[in-house]
XYZ file of C-alpha atoms in Angstrom:
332
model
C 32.508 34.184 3.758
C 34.884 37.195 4.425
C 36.161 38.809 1.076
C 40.451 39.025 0.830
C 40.858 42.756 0.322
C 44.685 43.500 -0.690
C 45.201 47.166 0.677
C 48.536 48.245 -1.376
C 50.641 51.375 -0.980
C 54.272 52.575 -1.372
C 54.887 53.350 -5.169
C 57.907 54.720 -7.003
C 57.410 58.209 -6.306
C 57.472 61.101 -4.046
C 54.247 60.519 -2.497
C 55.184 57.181 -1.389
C 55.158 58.492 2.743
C 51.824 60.225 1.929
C 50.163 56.511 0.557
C 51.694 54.538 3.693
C 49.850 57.385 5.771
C 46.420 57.114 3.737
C 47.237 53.324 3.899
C 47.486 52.978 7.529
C 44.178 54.789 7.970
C 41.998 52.758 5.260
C 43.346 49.416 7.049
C 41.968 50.930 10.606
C 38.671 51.898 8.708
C 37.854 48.580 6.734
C 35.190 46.435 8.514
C 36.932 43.011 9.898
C 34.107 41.615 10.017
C 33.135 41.687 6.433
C 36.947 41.829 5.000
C 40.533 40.291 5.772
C 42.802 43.158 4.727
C 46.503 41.814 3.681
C 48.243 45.260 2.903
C 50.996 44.649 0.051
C 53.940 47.708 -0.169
C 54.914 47.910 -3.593
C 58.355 49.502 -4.210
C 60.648 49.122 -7.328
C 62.754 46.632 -4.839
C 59.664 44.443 -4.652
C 55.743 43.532 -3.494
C 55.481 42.185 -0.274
C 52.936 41.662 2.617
C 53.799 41.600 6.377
C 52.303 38.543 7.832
C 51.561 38.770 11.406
C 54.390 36.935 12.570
C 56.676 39.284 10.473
C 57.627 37.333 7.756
C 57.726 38.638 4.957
C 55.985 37.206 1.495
C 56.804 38.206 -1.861
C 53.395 38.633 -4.030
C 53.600 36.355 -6.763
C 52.976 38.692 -9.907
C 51.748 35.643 -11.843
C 48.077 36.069 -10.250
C 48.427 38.667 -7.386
C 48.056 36.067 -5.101
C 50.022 35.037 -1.658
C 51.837 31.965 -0.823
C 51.585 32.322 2.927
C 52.376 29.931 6.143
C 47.889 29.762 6.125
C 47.571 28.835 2.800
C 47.675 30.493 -0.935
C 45.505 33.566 -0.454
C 43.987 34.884 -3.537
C 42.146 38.370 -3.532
C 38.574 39.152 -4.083
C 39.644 42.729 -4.917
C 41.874 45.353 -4.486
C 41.612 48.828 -2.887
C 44.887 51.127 -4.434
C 46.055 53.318 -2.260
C 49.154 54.799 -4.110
C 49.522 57.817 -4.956
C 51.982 58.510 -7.865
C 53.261 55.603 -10.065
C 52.601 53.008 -10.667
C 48.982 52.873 -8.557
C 47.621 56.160 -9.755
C 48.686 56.341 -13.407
C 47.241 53.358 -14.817
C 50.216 51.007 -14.765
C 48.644 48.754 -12.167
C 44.995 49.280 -12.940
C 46.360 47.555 -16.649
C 47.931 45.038 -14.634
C 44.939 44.324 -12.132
C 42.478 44.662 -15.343
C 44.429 41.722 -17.899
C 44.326 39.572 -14.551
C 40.625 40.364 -14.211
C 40.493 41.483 -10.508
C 38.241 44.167 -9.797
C 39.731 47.582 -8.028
C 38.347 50.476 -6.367
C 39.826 53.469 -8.939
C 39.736 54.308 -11.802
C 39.944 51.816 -14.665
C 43.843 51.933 -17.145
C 42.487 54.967 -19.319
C 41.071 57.172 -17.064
C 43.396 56.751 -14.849
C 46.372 57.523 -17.267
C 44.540 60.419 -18.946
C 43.989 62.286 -15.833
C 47.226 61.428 -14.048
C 48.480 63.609 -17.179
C 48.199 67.028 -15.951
C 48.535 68.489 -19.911
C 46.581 65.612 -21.749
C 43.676 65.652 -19.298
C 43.380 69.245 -19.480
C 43.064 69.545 -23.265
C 39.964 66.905 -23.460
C 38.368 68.810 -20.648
C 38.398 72.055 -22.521
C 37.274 69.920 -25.437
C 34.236 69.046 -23.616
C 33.123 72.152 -23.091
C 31.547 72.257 -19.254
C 33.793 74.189 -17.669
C 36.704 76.615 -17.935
C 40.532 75.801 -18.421
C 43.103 77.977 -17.727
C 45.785 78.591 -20.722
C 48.566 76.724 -20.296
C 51.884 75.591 -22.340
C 53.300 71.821 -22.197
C 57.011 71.130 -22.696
C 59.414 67.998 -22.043
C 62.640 67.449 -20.996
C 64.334 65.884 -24.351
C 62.901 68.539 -26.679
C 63.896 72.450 -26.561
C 61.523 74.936 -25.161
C 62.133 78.993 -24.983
C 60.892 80.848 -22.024
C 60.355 84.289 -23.968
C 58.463 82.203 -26.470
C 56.524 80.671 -23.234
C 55.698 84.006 -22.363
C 54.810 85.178 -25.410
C 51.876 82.712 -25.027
C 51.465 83.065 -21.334
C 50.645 86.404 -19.073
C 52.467 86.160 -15.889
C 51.733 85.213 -12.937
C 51.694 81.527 -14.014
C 52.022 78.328 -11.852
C 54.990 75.573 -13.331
C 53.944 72.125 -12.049
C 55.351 68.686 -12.830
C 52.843 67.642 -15.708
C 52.569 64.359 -13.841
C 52.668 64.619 -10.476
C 50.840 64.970 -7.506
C 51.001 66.632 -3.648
C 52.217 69.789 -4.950
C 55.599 68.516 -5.321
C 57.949 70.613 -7.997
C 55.446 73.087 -8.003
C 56.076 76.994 -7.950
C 54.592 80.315 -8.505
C 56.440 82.638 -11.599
C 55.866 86.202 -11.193
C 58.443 87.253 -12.552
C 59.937 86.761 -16.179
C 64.043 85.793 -15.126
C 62.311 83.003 -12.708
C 60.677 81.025 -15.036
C 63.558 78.631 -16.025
C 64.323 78.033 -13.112
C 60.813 76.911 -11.875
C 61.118 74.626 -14.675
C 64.162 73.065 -13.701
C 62.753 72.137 -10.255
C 60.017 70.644 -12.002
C 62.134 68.714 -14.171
C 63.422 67.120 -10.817
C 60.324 65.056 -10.495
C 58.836 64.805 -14.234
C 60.112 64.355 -17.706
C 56.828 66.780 -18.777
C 56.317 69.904 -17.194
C 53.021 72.060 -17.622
C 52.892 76.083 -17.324
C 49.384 77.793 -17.053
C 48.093 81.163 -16.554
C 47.279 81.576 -12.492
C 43.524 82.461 -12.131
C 43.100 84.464 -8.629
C 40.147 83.121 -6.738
C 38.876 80.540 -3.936
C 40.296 77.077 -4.671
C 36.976 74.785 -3.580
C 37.330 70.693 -3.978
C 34.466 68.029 -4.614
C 34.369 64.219 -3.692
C 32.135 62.239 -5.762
C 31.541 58.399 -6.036
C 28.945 55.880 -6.325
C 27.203 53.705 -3.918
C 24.606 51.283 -5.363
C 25.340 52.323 -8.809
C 23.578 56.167 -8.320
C 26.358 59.400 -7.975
C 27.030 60.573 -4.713
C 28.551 64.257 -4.401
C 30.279 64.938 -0.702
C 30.305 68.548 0.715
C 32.692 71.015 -1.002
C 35.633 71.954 0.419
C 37.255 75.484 0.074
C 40.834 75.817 0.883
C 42.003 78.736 2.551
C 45.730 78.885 3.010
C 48.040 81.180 4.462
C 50.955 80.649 1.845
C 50.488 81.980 -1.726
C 49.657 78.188 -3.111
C 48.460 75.072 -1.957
C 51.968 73.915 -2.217
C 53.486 70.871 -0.513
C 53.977 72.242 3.220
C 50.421 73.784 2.828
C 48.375 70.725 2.153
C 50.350 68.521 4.887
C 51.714 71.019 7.534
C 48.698 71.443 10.765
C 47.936 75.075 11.026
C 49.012 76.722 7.477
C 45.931 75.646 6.026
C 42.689 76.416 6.974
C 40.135 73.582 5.023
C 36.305 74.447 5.361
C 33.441 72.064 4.977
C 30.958 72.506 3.639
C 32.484 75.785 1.359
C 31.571 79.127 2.216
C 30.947 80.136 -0.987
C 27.693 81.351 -2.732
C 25.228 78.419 -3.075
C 24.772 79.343 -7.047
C 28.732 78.291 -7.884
C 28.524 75.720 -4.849
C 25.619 73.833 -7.232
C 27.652 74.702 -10.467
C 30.840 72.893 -8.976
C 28.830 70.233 -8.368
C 27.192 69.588 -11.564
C 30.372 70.343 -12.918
C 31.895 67.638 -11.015
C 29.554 65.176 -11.303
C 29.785 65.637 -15.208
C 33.715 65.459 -15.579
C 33.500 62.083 -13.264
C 30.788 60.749 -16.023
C 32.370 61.942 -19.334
C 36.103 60.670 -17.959
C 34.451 57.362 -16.745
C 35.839 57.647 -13.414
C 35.524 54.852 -11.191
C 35.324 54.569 -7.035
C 36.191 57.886 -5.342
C 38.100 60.910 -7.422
C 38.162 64.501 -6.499
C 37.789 67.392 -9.032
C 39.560 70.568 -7.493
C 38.815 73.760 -9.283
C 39.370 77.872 -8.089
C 36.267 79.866 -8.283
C 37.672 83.048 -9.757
C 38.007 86.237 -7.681
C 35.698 89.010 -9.042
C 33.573 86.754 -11.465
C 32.927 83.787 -10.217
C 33.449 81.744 -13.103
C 34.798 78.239 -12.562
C 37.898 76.961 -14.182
C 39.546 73.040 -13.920
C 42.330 72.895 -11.833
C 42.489 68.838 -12.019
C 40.831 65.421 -11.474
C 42.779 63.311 -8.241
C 41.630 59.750 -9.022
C 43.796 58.579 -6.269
C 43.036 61.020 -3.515
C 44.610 61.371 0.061
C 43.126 59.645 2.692
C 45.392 60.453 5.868
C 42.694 61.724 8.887
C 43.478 65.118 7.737
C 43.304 64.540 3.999
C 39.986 66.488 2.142
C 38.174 63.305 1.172
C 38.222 62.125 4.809
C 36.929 65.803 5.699
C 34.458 66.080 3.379
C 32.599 62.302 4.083
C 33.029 63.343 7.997
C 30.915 66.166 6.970
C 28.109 63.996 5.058
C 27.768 62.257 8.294
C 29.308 58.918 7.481
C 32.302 57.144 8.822
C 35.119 55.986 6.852
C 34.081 52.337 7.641
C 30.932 52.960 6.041
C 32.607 54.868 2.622
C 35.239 52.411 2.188
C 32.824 49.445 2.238
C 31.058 51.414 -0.392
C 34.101 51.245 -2.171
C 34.550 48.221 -2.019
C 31.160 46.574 -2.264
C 31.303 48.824 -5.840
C 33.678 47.759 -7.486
C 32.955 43.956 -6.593
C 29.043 44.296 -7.745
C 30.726 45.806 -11.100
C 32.603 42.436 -11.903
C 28.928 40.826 -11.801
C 27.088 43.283 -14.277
């Protein structure tokens, strides 16, 4: 018997043309023969799946199930593919856990914790296994003082949206009478915005997941762009990036990153694919925490895609690991 996979995508946010794009390649890359993939769009308007005659079926949110012209589906499991809220900050992983179907990410916790830019950096300096860069946390209904900021902070620092992904609000400071307004752009997209110290270095990414229960680490990748960040047009505009896999970096911090990696998925009980970026700094390399993606792109272009190209598998393959994953955990 074929397994009902519901493939969903959209969210509330920013990122919501990125997901359809990672969307539309995991439905290509998910073995027919082994899954029927109904792919539900979740936007604040509603949840609804396409049927192949183009009508158009709400989800009932009762059970995450289908009422369709073939029959009620129901789903064996679901593989998230939202990036933002409400699929990558534990809002639906809550939602998919109380109904007690199994999903490929990361389970309510995790997923909220490292969605949280701020929070997830403080319990990864807490653990000790790798560096964090000095940063300063503020929201948008309490005051905040940029020469107090500074006072904390040496410049250059980045301002980010402390929840947030694809780079989006993001900017470089260097430059004391720019700061405020950095953090007004990131206000745009988040009610928390986080400002930490820029470390110069080599920014170098790691894929890890599991397949039959043991850690798998894909090649590094090292990210070599031509603007001053990895900002928004860097990571999705051909030719302003160059991405290298495997990383050209020395094989000592290649195997520390890893270890690193593989530790941080472990100790934040990550679950299906996540991807812990870090920068290897310039001079030293030492290894500081950038952040933990539990919900990472997966357009043809995107790094994970790279990276499993470059262990010599084919998406089919990985996403049937995926899957196949987080169904055998439901039976342990």
């Amino acid at each position: 018997m074929k397994k009902n996979i519901a493939l969903v995508a959209g969210g509330y946010s920013g990122e919501y043309v990125i997901s359809v794009q990672s969307a539309a390649v995991i439905e290509r890359n998910i073995d027919p023969a082994l899954y029927n993939v109904y792919k539900i769009i979740i936007t604040r308007d509603g949840w609804t799946y396409t049927a192949p005659d183009n009508t158009i079926v709400e989800v009932d949110k009762n059970d995450f199930s289908l009422h369709t012209a073939e029959g009620h589906i129901r789903f064996d499991a679901v593989f998230i593919g939202i990036h933002g809220t409400p699929g990558e900050d534990g809002r639906l992983q809550g939602y998919f856990e109380m109904l007690g179907i199994p999903f490929t990410s990361c389970g309510m916790v995790t997923s909220a914790l490292t969605f949280n830019k701020s929070y997830c950096n403080k319990v990864v300096a807490a653990l000790g296994v790798v560096k964090v860069s000095k940063s300063y946390h503020i929201f948008r209904d309490q005051p905040y003082f940029p020469a107090a900021i500074l006072s904390y902070l040496r410049l250059p620092v980045f301002v980010k949206p402390a929840e947030g992904g694809s780079s989006i609000g993001m900017s470089k400071v260097n430059h004391a009478e720019d700061l405020d307004e950095a953090i007004q752009k990131a206000f745009k997209e988040d009610s928390q915005v986080l400002i930490e110290e820029f470390i110069k270095g080599t920014e170098v990414t790691c894929g890890v997941f599991r397949k039959n229960g043991q850690l798998q680490v894909l090649p590094l990748t090292e990210i070599r762009s031509s603007k001053e960040f990895f900002d928004y047009e860097a990571k999705y505009t051909p030719g302003v990036t160059n991405e290298v896999t495997p990383a050209e970096i020395p094989e000592e911090a290649a195997a520390h990153i890893r270890q690193v990696a593989q530790e941080l998925y472990n100790r934040l009980n990550c679950k299906g694919i996540a991807r812990a970026d870090f920068i290897l700094e310039e001079g030293t390399n030492d290894v500081y925490f950038l952040e933990v993606n539990t919900m990472p792109g997966q357009s043809e272009n995107s790094l994970v895609p790279q990276q499993v190209r470059a262990a010599g598998m084919t998406l089919r393959e990985f996403y049937g690991i995926l899957i196949e994953e987080c169904l055998a955990a439901v039976n342990k």
